Short mmCIF file of C-alpha atoms in Angstrom, two decimals:
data_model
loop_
_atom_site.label_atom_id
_atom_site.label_comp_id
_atom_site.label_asym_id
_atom_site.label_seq_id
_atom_site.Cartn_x
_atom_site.Cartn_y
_atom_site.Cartn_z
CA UNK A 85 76.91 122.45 65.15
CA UNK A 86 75.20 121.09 62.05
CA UNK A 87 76.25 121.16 58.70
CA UNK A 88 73.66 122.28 55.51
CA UNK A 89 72.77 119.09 53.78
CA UNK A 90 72.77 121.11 50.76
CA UNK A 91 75.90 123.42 50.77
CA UNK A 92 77.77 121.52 54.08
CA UNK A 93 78.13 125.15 55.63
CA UNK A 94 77.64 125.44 59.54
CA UNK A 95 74.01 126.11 59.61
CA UNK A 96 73.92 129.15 63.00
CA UNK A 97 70.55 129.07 64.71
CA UNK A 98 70.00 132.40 66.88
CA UNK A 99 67.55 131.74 70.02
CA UNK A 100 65.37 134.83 71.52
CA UNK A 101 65.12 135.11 75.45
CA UNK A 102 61.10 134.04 75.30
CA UNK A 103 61.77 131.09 73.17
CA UNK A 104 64.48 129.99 75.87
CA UNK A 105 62.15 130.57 78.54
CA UNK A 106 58.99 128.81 77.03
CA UNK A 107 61.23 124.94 77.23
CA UNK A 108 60.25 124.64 73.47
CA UNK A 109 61.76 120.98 72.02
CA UNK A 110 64.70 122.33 69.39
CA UNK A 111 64.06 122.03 66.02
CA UNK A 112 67.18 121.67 64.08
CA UNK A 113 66.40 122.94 60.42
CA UNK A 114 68.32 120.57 58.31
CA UNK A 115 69.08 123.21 55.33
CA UNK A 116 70.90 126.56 55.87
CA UNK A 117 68.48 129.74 54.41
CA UNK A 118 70.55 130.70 51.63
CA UNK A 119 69.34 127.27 49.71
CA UNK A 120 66.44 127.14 51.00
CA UNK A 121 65.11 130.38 49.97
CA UNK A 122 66.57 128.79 46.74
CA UNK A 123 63.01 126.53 46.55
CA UNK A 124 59.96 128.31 45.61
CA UNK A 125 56.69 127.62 47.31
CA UNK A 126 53.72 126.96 44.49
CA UNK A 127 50.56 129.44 45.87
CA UNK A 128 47.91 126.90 45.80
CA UNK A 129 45.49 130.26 45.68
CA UNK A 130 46.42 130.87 41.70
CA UNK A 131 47.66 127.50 40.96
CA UNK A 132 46.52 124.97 38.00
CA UNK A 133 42.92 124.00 39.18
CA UNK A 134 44.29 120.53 37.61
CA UNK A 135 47.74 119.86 37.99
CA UNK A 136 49.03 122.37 40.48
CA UNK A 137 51.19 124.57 38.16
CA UNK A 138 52.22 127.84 39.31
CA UNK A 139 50.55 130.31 37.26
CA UNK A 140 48.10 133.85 38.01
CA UNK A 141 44.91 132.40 38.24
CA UNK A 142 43.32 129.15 39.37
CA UNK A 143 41.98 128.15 36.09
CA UNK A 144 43.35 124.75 34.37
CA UNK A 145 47.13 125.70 32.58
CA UNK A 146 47.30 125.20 28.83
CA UNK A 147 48.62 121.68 29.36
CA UNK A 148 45.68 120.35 31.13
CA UNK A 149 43.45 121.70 28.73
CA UNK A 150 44.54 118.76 26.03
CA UNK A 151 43.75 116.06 28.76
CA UNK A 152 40.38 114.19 28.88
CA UNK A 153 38.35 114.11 31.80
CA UNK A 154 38.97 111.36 33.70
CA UNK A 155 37.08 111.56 36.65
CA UNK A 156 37.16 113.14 39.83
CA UNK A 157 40.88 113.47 39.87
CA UNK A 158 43.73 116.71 40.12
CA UNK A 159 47.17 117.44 41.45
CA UNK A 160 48.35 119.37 44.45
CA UNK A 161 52.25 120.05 43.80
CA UNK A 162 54.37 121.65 46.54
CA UNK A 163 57.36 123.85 44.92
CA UNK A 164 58.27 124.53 41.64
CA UNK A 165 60.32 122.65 39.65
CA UNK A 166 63.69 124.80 39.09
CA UNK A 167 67.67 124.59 38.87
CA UNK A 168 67.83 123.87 42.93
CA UNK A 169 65.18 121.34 42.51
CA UNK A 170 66.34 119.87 39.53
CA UNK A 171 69.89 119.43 41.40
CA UNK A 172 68.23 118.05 44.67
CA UNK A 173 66.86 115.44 42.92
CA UNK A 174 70.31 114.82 40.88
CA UNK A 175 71.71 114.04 44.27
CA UNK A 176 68.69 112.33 45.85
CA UNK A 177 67.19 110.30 43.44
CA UNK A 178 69.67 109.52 40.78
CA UNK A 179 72.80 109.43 42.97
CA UNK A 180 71.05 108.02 45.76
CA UNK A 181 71.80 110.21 48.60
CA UNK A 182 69.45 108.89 50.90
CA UNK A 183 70.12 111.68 53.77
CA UNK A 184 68.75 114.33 51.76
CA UNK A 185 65.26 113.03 52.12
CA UNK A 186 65.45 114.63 55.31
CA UNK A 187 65.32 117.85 53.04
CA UNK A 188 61.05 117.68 52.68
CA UNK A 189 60.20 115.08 55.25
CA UNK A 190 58.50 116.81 57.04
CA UNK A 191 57.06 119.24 54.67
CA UNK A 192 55.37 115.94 52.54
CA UNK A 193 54.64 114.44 56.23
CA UNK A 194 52.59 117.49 57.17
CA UNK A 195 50.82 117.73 53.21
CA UNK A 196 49.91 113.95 53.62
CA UNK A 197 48.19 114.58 56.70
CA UNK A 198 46.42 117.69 55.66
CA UNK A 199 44.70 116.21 53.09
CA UNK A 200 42.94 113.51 55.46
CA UNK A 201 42.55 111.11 52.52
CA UNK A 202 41.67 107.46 53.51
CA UNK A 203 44.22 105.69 51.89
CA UNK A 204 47.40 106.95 50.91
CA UNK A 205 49.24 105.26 48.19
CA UNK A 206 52.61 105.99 47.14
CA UNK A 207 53.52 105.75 42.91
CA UNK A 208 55.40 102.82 42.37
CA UNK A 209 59.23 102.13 41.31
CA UNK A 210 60.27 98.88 39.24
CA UNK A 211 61.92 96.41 41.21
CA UNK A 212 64.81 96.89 39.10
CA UNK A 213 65.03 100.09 40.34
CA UNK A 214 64.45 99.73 43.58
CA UNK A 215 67.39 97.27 43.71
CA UNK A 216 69.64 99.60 42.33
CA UNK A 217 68.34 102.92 43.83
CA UNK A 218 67.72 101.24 47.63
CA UNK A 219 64.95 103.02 48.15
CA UNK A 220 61.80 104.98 46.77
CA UNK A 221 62.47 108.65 46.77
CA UNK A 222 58.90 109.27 47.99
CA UNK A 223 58.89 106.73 50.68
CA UNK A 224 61.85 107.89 52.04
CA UNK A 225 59.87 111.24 52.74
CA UNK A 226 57.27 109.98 53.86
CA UNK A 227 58.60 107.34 56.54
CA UNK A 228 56.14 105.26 57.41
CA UNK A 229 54.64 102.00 56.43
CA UNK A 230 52.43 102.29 53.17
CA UNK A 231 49.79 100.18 51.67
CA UNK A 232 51.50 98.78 48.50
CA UNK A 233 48.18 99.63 46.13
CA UNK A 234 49.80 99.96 43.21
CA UNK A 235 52.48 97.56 40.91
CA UNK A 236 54.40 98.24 37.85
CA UNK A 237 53.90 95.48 35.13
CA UNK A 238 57.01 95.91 34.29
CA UNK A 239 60.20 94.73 36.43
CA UNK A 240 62.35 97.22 34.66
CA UNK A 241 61.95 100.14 32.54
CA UNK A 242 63.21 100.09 28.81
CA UNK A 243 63.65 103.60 28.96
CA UNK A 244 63.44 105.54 32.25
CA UNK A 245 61.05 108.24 32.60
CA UNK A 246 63.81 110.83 33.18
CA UNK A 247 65.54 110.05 29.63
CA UNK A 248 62.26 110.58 27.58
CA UNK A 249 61.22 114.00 25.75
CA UNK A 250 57.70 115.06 26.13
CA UNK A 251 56.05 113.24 23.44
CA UNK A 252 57.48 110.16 24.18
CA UNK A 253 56.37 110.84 27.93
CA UNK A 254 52.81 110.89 26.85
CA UNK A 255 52.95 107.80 24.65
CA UNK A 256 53.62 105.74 27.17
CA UNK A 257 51.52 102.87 27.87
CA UNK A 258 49.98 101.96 31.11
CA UNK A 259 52.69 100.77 33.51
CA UNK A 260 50.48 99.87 36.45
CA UNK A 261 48.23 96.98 37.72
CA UNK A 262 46.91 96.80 41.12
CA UNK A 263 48.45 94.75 43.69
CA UNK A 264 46.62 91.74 44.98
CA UNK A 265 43.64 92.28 47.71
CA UNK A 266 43.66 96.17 47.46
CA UNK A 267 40.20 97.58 48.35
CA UNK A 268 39.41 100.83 47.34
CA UNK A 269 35.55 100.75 46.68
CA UNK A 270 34.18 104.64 47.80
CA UNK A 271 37.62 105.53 49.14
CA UNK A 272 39.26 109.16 48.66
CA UNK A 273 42.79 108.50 47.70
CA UNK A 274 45.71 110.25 48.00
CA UNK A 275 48.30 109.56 45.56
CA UNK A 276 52.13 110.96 46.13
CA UNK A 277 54.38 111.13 43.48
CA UNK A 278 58.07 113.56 43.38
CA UNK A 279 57.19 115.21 40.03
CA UNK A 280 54.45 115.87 38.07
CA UNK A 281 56.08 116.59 34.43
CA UNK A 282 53.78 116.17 31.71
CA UNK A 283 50.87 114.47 33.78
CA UNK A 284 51.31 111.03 32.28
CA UNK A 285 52.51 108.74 34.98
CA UNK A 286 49.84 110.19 37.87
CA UNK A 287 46.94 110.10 35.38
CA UNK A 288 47.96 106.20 34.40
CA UNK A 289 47.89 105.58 38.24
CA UNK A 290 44.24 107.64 38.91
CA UNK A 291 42.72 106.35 35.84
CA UNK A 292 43.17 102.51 37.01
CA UNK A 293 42.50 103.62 41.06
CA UNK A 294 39.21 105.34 39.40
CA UNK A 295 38.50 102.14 37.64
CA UNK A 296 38.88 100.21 40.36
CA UNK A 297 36.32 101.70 42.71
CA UNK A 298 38.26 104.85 44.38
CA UNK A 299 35.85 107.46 45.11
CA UNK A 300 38.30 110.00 43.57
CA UNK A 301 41.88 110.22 43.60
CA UNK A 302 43.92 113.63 44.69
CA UNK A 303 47.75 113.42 43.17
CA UNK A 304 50.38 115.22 45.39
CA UNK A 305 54.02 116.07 44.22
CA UNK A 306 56.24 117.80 45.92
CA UNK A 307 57.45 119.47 42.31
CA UNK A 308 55.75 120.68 39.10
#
């Protein structure tokens, strides 16, 4: 029996006659469905044209109306951002729980290759963070080996992202460079980041990829 990575409850898994018979591989959910009908899917239908907010109608949200154009360039994000997102990433990201990435593996797996971009880049932690995290939280879901793309300029951040308010979000300089021998001249990139907020990070990151030759640049989150 497995255990809810979430809640730790006995997760039961009830098998119908024909799905015996057919020698399917089992697929052992990971998450019980009491928290996961806790996350709520984003309808890419009526989304944000631009960032991938959940709203009514696929027209850019009032946020994305202040942005400048910056080129061929918008977000795709996943679920919403709510209180069982917000606490997934408590225990993921900031207290390092490395098993929940199993959580949306697959679900960012399958997005990546749905999108049949032709380079996927992942946005970049410091390496101060990385040392004391142990990991990138989007690597982890992804699992596989990524072209490095993009660096931070910075080795450490004087004030993490996740301890700013909005305004001080969007005043924030450009934290990127590329890394050395990255070609990107008439590629379409995909560019996967865990949470599109105000928009400032992921437009830093497509802005320089857009300088830099990409053909355009498609952000995916898993939250907004």
């Amino acid at each position: 029996m497995l255990a809810c990575l979430l809640c730790h409850n006995i997760i039961t898994t009830k098998f119908t006659l024909p799905w015996i018979l057919s020698w399917q591989p089992v697929m052992r959910p990971v998450v019980c469905s009491v928290c996961w009908r806790q996350f709520v899917r984003i309808d890419r239908a009526t989304a944000c044209s631009k960032c991938g907010r959940a709203q009514k109608r696929p027209q850019p949200c009032t946020d994305c109306q202040w942005w400048p154009e910056i080129g061929p360039f918008h977000n795709e994000a996943l679920f919403e951002y709510n209180d069982a997102m917000h606490d997934y990433f408590q225990r993921y990201k900031f207290q390092g729980d490395y098993q929940l990435r199993q959580v949306f593996a697959k679900i960012m797996q399958q997005a990546v290759v749905q999108r049949c971009a032709e380079i996927c880049l992942v946005v970049p932690v410091t390496p101060t963070t990385l040392q004391t995290r142990g990991f990138n939280q989007v690597a982890g879901w992804l699992a596989a080996p990524l072209a490095p793309g993009l660096m931070t300029q910075a080795t450490a951040k004087s004030v993490p992202q996740s301890k700013k308010d909005r305004q001080a979000r969007l005043r924030t300089p450009q934290p990127f460079k590329m890394a050395p021998n990255t070609i990107l001249a008439g590629r379409r990139v995909l560019l996967v980041d865990d949470i599109y907020t105000t928009g400032r990070t992921m437009r830093h990151a497509a802005t320089l990829l857009l300088e830099n030759g990409a053909k355009s640049v498609t952000g995916l989150t898993l939250a907004r």
